[in-house]
């Protein structure tokens, strides 16, 4: 895992620690996917932005503010998450498709009343998506606590990755 950091930085073309942290698990996953002979995967980029999946969305004061933030996040997604995912997967020749960013899907999803998508207080985020897949996914998956993709590999591994990256990598 940690031996891949230099390769990850090469393929994602940045020394940014946060980007390397988020890219490394996807890069390693893509390596395994490639070894299984799989050429294309579906990825969840866009779901958090469309449905207010980030924890700070809990604090949105109004449906209008919630909607405006989803639009703002979507407008910048191609600069970060999509680029990172594409480069991490492409390093192993795996194509990533992003169904939550499909134009027709977005046309519908962004017209959903923002009040329905809001998650005030302790209400779980992305409830609309969770309810849509509740009959398909195991309950333990559909209703689990949100984690950043990179945190899904374990916090101790990520802490070690951050330390190794910070020590070994610079902008020089």
Coordinates of N, CA and C in Angstrom, one line a residue:
X1 N 0.8 -1.2 0.0 CA 0.0 0.0 0.0 C 0.8 1.3 0.0
X2 N 1.6 1.4 1.0 CA 2.4 2.7 1.2 C 3.5 2.8 0.1
X3 N 3.9 1.7 -0.4 CA 4.9 1.7 -1.5 C 4.4 2.3 -2.8
X4 N 3.1 2.4 -2.9 CA 2.4 3.0 -4.1 C 2.4 4.5 -4.1
X5 N 2.7 5.2 -3.0 CA 2.5 6.6 -2.9 C 3.2 7.4 -4.0
X6 N 4.5 7.0 -4.3 CA 5.2 7.7 -5.4 C 4.5 7.5 -6.8
X7 N 4.0 6.3 -7.0 CA 3.3 6.1 -8.3 C 2.0 6.8 -8.3
X8 N 1.3 6.9 -7.2 CA 0.0 7.6 -7.1 C 0.3 9.1 -7.5
X9 N 1.3 9.7 -6.9 CA 1.7 11.1 -7.1 C 2.0 11.3 -8.6
X10 N 2.7 10.4 -9.2 CA 3.0 10.5 -10.6 C 1.8 10.5 -11.4
X11 N 0.9 9.6 -11.2 CA -0.3 9.5 -12.0 C -1.4 10.6 -11.8
X12 N -1.5 11.0 -10.5 CA -2.5 12.1 -10.3 C -1.9 13.5 -10.5
X13 N -0.6 13.5 -10.7 CA 0.2 14.7 -11.2 C 0.0 15.9 -10.2
X14 N 0.1 15.5 -8.9 CA 0.1 16.6 -7.8 C 0.8 16.0 -6.6
X15 N 1.4 17.0 -5.8 CA 2.0 16.6 -4.6 C 1.1 16.9 -3.4
X16 N -0.1 17.4 -3.7 CA -1.1 17.8 -2.6 C -1.4 16.6 -1.8
X17 N -1.1 16.7 -0.5 CA -1.3 15.6 0.5 C -2.7 15.1 0.5
X18 N -3.7 16.1 0.6 CA -5.1 15.7 0.6 C -5.5 14.9 -0.6
X19 N -5.0 15.3 -1.8 CA -5.4 14.6 -3.0 C -4.7 13.2 -3.0
X20 N -3.5 13.1 -2.6 CA -2.8 11.8 -2.6 C -3.5 10.9 -1.6
X21 N -3.9 11.4 -0.5 CA -4.6 10.6 0.6 C -5.9 10.0 0.0
X22 N -6.6 10.9 -0.8 CA -7.9 10.4 -1.3 C -7.7 9.5 -2.5
X23 N -6.6 9.7 -3.2 CA -6.3 8.9 -4.5 C -5.7 7.5 -4.2
X24 N -4.9 7.4 -3.2 CA -4.2 6.1 -2.9 C -5.1 4.9 -2.8
X25 N -6.2 4.9 -2.0 CA -7.1 3.8 -1.9 C -7.7 3.4 -3.3
X26 N -8.1 4.5 -4.0 CA -8.7 4.2 -5.3 C -7.7 3.6 -6.3
X27 N -6.5 4.1 -6.3 CA -5.4 3.6 -7.1 C -5.2 2.1 -6.8
X28 N -5.1 1.8 -5.5 CA -4.9 0.4 -5.1 C -6.1 -0.5 -5.5
X29 N -7.3 0.0 -5.3 CA -8.5 -0.7 -5.7 C -8.5 -1.0 -7.2
X30 N -8.1 0.0 -8.0 CA -8.0 -0.1 -9.4 C -7.0 -1.2 -9.8
X31 N -5.9 -1.3 -9.1 CA -5.0 -2.4 -9.4 C -5.6 -3.7 -9.2
X32 N -6.4 -3.9 -8.2 CA -7.0 -5.2 -7.9 C -8.1 -5.4 -9.0
X33 N -8.9 -4.4 -9.3 CA -9.9 -4.5 -10.3 C -9.3 -5.0 -11.6
X34 N -8.2 -4.3 -12.0 CA -7.5 -4.7 -13.3 C -7.1 -6.1 -13.3
X35 N -6.5 -6.6 -12.1 CA -6.0 -8.0 -12.0 C -7.2 -9.0 -12.1
X36 N -8.4 -8.5 -11.9 CA -9.6 -9.4 -12.0 C -10.1 -9.4 -13.4
X37 N -9.5 -8.6 -14.3 CA -10.0 -8.6 -15.7 C -11.1 -7.7 -15.9
X38 N -11.5 -6.9 -15.0 CA -12.6 -5.9 -15.1 C -12.1 -4.6 -15.7
X39 N -12.8 -4.2 -16.7 CA -12.4 -3.0 -17.5 C -13.1 -1.7 -17.2
X40 N -14.3 -1.8 -16.5 CA -15.1 -0.7 -16.3 C -15.8 -0.8 -14.9
X41 N -15.9 0.3 -14.2 CA -16.6 0.3 -12.9 C -17.5 1.5 -12.8
X42 N -18.5 1.4 -11.9 CA -19.3 2.5 -11.6 C -18.8 3.2 -10.3
X43 N -18.7 4.5 -10.3 CA -18.2 5.2 -9.2 C -19.2 6.2 -8.7
X44 N -19.2 6.5 -7.5 CA -20.2 7.4 -6.9 C -20.0 8.9 -6.9
X45 N -19.0 9.3 -7.6 CA -18.7 10.8 -7.7 C -20.0 11.5 -8.0
X46 N -20.3 12.6 -7.3 CA -21.4 13.4 -7.6 C -22.6 13.2 -6.6
X47 N -22.7 12.1 -6.0 CA -23.8 11.8 -5.1 C -23.8 12.8 -3.9
X48 N -22.7 13.0 -3.3 CA -22.6 13.9 -2.1 C -22.9 15.3 -2.6
X49 N -22.5 15.7 -3.7 CA -22.7 17.1 -4.2 C -24.2 17.3 -4.6
X50 N -24.8 16.3 -5.2 CA -26.2 16.5 -5.6 C -27.2 16.4 -4.5
X51 N -26.9 15.5 -3.5 CA -27.8 15.2 -2.5 C -27.4 15.7 -1.1
X52 N -26.4 16.5 -1.0 CA -26.0 17.1 0.2 C -25.4 16.1 1.2
X53 N -24.5 15.3 0.7 CA -23.9 14.3 1.5 C -22.8 14.6 2.5
X54 N -22.3 15.8 2.4 CA -21.2 16.3 3.3 C -21.8 16.7 4.6
X55 N -21.1 16.5 5.7 CA -21.7 16.7 7.0 C -22.1 18.2 7.2
X56 N -21.4 19.1 6.6 CA -21.7 20.5 6.8 C -23.1 20.9 6.2
X57 N -23.6 20.0 5.3 CA -25.0 20.3 4.8 C -26.0 20.2 5.9
X58 N -25.7 19.6 7.0 CA -26.7 19.5 8.1 C -27.0 21.0 8.6
X59 N -26.1 21.9 8.4 CA -26.2 23.2 8.9 C -26.8 24.2 7.9
X60 N -27.2 23.7 6.8 CA -27.8 24.6 5.8 C -29.0 25.3 6.4
X61 N -29.1 26.6 6.3 CA -30.1 27.3 7.0 C -31.5 27.3 6.3
X62 N -31.4 27.2 5.0 CA -32.7 27.2 4.2 C -32.6 26.2 3.0
X63 N -33.7 25.8 2.5 CA -33.6 25.0 1.2 C -32.9 25.7 0.1
X64 N -33.1 27.0 0.0 CA -32.4 27.7 -1.1 C -30.9 27.7 -0.9
X65 N -30.4 27.9 0.4 CA -29.0 27.8 0.6 C -28.4 26.5 0.4
X66 N -29.2 25.4 0.7 CA -28.8 24.0 0.5 C -28.6 23.8 -1.0
X67 N -29.6 24.3 -1.8 CA -29.6 24.1 -3.3 C -28.4 24.9 -3.9
X68 N -28.2 26.1 -3.4 CA -27.1 26.9 -4.0 C -25.7 26.2 -3.7
X69 N -25.6 25.6 -2.5 CA -24.3 24.9 -2.2 C -24.2 23.7 -3.1
X70 N -25.2 22.9 -3.3 CA -25.1 21.8 -4.2 C -24.7 22.2 -5.6
X71 N -25.2 23.3 -6.1 CA -24.8 23.8 -7.4 C -23.4 24.2 -7.4
X72 N -22.9 24.9 -6.3 CA -21.6 25.4 -6.2 C -20.6 24.2 -6.2
X73 N -20.9 23.1 -5.4 CA -20.1 21.9 -5.3 C -20.0 21.2 -6.7
X74 N -21.1 21.1 -7.4 CA -21.2 20.5 -8.7 C -20.3 21.2 -9.7
X75 N -20.3 22.5 -9.6 CA -19.6 23.3 -10.6 C -18.1 23.1 -10.5
X76 N -17.6 22.7 -9.4 CA -16.2 22.5 -9.2 C -15.7 21.0 -9.2
X77 N -16.7 20.1 -9.3 CA -16.4 18.7 -9.1 C -15.4 18.2 -10.2
X78 N -15.5 18.7 -11.4 CA -14.5 18.3 -12.4 C -13.1 18.6 -12.2
X79 N -12.9 19.6 -11.3 CA -11.5 20.0 -11.0 C -10.8 19.2 -9.9
X80 N -11.6 18.4 -9.2 CA -11.1 17.7 -8.0 C -11.4 16.2 -8.1
X81 N -12.6 15.9 -7.6 CA -13.0 14.5 -7.4 C -13.0 13.7 -8.7
X82 N -13.6 14.2 -9.7 CA -13.7 13.5 -11.0 C -12.3 13.3 -11.6
X83 N -11.5 14.4 -11.6 CA -10.1 14.3 -12.1 C -9.3 13.3 -11.3
X84 N -9.4 13.3 -10.0 CA -8.7 12.4 -9.2 C -9.1 10.9 -9.4
X85 N -10.4 10.7 -9.5 CA -10.9 9.3 -9.7 C -10.5 8.9 -11.1
X86 N -10.6 9.7 -12.1 CA -10.3 9.3 -13.5 C -8.8 8.9 -13.6
X87 N -7.9 9.8 -13.0 CA -6.5 9.5 -13.0 C -6.1 8.2 -12.2
X88 N -6.7 8.0 -11.1 CA -6.4 6.9 -10.2 C -6.8 5.6 -10.9
X89 N -8.0 5.6 -11.6 CA -8.5 4.4 -12.3 C -7.7 4.2 -13.6
X90 N -7.5 5.3 -14.4 CA -6.8 5.2 -15.7 C -5.4 4.7 -15.5
X91 N -4.8 4.9 -14.4 CA -3.4 4.4 -14.2 C -3.3 2.9 -14.4
X92 N -4.4 2.2 -14.2 CA -4.5 0.8 -14.4 C -5.3 0.4 -15.5
X93 N -5.7 1.4 -16.4 CA -6.5 1.0 -17.6 C -7.9 0.7 -17.2
X94 N -8.5 1.2 -16.1 CA -9.8 0.9 -15.7 C -10.7 2.2 -16.0
X95 N -11.8 2.0 -16.7 CA -12.7 3.1 -17.0 C -13.7 3.3 -15.9
X96 N -13.8 4.5 -15.4 CA -14.8 4.8 -14.4 C -16.0 5.5 -14.9
X97 N -17.2 5.1 -14.6 CA -18.4 5.7 -15.1 C -19.0 6.4 -13.8
X98 N -19.7 7.5 -14.0 CA -20.2 8.2 -12.9 C -21.7 8.5 -13.1
X99 N -22.6 7.5 -12.8 CA -24.0 7.6 -13.0 C -24.7 8.8 -12.3
X100 N -24.2 9.2 -11.2 CA -24.8 10.3 -10.5 C -24.5 11.7 -11.2
X101 N -23.6 11.6 -12.2 CA -23.3 12.8 -13.0 C -23.9 12.8 -14.4
X102 N -24.7 11.7 -14.7 CA -25.3 11.6 -16.0 C -26.2 12.8 -16.2
X103 N -26.2 13.4 -17.3 CA -26.9 14.7 -17.6 C -28.4 14.5 -17.3
X104 N -29.0 13.4 -17.8 CA -30.4 13.2 -17.6 C -30.8 13.0 -16.1
X105 N -29.9 12.3 -15.4 CA -30.1 12.1 -14.0 C -30.0 13.4 -13.3
X106 N -29.0 14.2 -13.6 CA -28.9 15.5 -13.0 C -30.1 16.4 -13.2
X107 N -30.6 16.4 -14.5 CA -31.8 17.2 -14.8 C -32.9 16.9 -13.8
X108 N -33.1 15.6 -13.5 CA -34.1 15.2 -12.6 C -33.7 15.5 -11.1
X109 N -32.6 15.0 -10.7 CA -32.1 15.2 -9.3 C -32.0 16.6 -8.8
X110 N -31.6 17.5 -9.7 CA -31.5 18.9 -9.3 C -32.8 19.6 -9.2
X111 N -33.9 19.0 -9.7 CA -35.2 19.6 -9.6 C -36.0 19.0 -8.4
X112 N -35.4 18.1 -7.7 CA -36.0 17.6 -6.5 C -36.0 18.8 -5.5
X113 N -37.1 19.0 -4.8 CA -37.3 20.1 -3.9 C -36.1 20.0 -2.9
X114 N -35.3 21.0 -2.7 CA -34.1 20.9 -1.8 C -34.6 20.6 -0.4
X115 N -35.8 21.0 0.0 CA -36.3 20.7 1.4 C -36.3 19.2 1.6
X116 N -36.6 18.5 0.6 CA -36.7 17.0 0.7 C -35.3 16.4 0.8
X117 N -34.3 17.0 0.2 CA -32.9 16.6 0.3 C -32.2 17.0 1.5
X118 N -32.7 18.0 2.2 CA -32.0 18.5 3.4 C -31.9 17.5 4.5
X119 N -30.9 17.6 5.4 CA -30.7 16.7 6.5 C -30.5 17.5 7.8
X120 N -31.5 18.1 8.3 CA -31.3 19.0 9.5 C -31.0 18.2 10.7
X121 N -30.2 18.8 11.6 CA -29.9 18.2 12.9 C -29.2 16.9 12.7
X122 N -29.7 15.8 13.3 CA -29.1 14.5 13.3 C -29.6 13.6 12.2
X123 N -30.5 14.1 11.3 CA -31.0 13.3 10.3 C -29.9 12.9 9.3
X124 N -30.0 11.7 8.8 CA -29.0 11.1 8.0 C -28.9 11.8 6.6
X125 N -27.7 12.0 6.1 CA -27.6 12.7 4.8 C -27.9 11.7 3.7
X126 N -28.2 12.3 2.5 CA -28.5 11.5 1.3 C -29.7 10.6 1.5
X127 N -30.6 11.0 2.3 CA -31.8 10.1 2.6 C -32.5 9.7 1.3
X128 N -32.6 10.6 0.3 CA -33.3 10.3 -0.9 C -32.6 9.1 -1.6
X129 N -31.3 9.1 -1.7 CA -30.6 8.0 -2.3 C -30.7 6.7 -1.5
X130 N -30.6 6.8 -0.2 CA -30.7 5.7 0.6 C -32.0 5.0 0.5
X131 N -33.1 5.8 0.5 CA -34.4 5.2 0.3 C -34.6 4.6 -1.1
X132 N -34.0 5.2 -2.1 CA -34.1 4.6 -3.4 C -33.5 3.3 -3.6
X133 N -32.4 3.0 -2.8 CA -31.7 1.7 -2.9 C -32.0 0.8 -1.7
X134 N -32.9 1.2 -0.8 CA -33.1 0.4 0.4 C -33.6 -1.0 0.1
X135 N -34.3 -1.2 -0.9 CA -34.8 -2.6 -1.3 C -33.8 -3.4 -2.1
X136 N -32.7 -2.8 -2.5 CA -31.7 -3.4 -3.3 C -30.4 -3.8 -2.5
X137 N -30.0 -2.8 -1.6 CA -28.8 -3.0 -0.8 C -29.1 -3.6 0.5
X138 N -28.1 -4.3 1.1 CA -28.3 -4.7 2.5 C -28.5 -3.4 3.4
X139 N -29.4 -3.5 4.4 CA -29.6 -2.4 5.3 C -28.3 -1.8 5.9
X140 N -27.4 -2.7 6.2 CA -26.1 -2.3 6.8 C -25.3 -1.4 5.8
X141 N -25.6 -1.5 4.6 CA -24.9 -0.7 3.6 C -25.7 0.6 3.3
X142 N -27.0 0.4 3.1 CA -27.9 1.5 2.7 C -27.9 2.6 3.8
X143 N -27.9 2.2 5.0 CA -28.1 3.1 6.1 C -26.8 3.3 7.0
X144 N -25.7 2.9 6.5 CA -24.5 3.1 7.3 C -24.1 4.6 7.4
X145 N -23.3 4.9 8.4 CA -22.7 6.2 8.5 C -21.8 6.6 7.4
X146 N -21.9 7.8 6.9 CA -21.1 8.3 5.8 C -19.6 8.3 6.2
X147 N -18.8 7.9 5.4 CA -17.3 7.9 5.5 C -16.7 8.5 4.3
X148 N -15.7 9.2 4.4 CA -14.9 9.6 3.2 C -14.4 8.3 2.5
X149 N -14.3 8.3 1.2 CA -13.9 7.1 0.5 C -12.5 6.7 1.1
X150 N -11.6 7.6 1.3 CA -10.3 7.3 1.8 C -10.3 6.7 3.2
X151 N -11.3 7.1 4.0 CA -11.3 6.7 5.4 C -11.9 5.2 5.5
X152 N -12.5 4.8 4.4 CA -13.0 3.4 4.4 C -11.9 2.3 4.5
X153 N -10.7 2.7 4.3 CA -9.6 1.7 4.4 C -9.1 1.6 5.8
X154 N -9.6 2.5 6.7 CA -9.1 2.4 8.1 C -8.4 3.7 8.4
X155 N -8.7 4.2 9.6 CA -8.1 5.5 10.0 C -6.6 5.3 10.3
X156 N -6.1 4.2 10.9 CA -4.7 4.1 11.2 C -3.9 4.0 9.9
X157 N -4.4 3.3 8.9 CA -3.7 3.3 7.6 C -3.6 4.7 7.0
X158 N -4.7 5.4 7.0 CA -4.7 6.8 6.5 C -3.7 7.7 7.3
X159 N -3.7 7.6 8.6 CA -2.8 8.4 9.4 C -1.3 8.1 9.0
X160 N -1.0 6.8 8.8 CA 0.3 6.4 8.4 C 0.6 7.0 7.0
X161 N -0.4 6.9 6.1 CA -0.2 7.4 4.7 C 0.0 8.9 4.7
X162 N -0.7 9.6 5.6 CA -0.5 11.1 5.6 C 0.9 11.4 6.1
X163 N 1.4 10.7 7.1 CA 2.7 10.9 7.7 C 3.8 10.6 6.6
X164 N 3.7 9.5 6.0 CA 4.7 9.1 4.9 C 4.7 10.1 3.8
X165 N 3.5 10.5 3.4 CA 3.4 11.4 2.3 C 4.0 12.8 2.7
X166 N 3.7 13.3 3.8 CA 4.2 14.6 4.3 C 5.7 14.5 4.4
X167 N 6.3 13.4 4.8 CA 7.7 13.3 5.0 C 8.5 13.1 3.7
X168 N 7.8 12.4 2.7 CA 8.5 12.0 1.5 C 8.3 12.9 0.3
X169 N 7.3 13.8 0.4 CA 6.9 14.5 -0.8 C 6.9 16.0 -0.5
X170 N 7.4 16.7 -1.5 CA 7.3 18.2 -1.4 C 7.0 18.8 -2.8
X171 N 6.8 20.1 -2.8 CA 6.6 20.7 -4.1 C 7.9 21.0 -4.9
X172 N 9.0 20.7 -4.3 CA 10.3 21.0 -4.9 C 10.8 19.8 -5.8

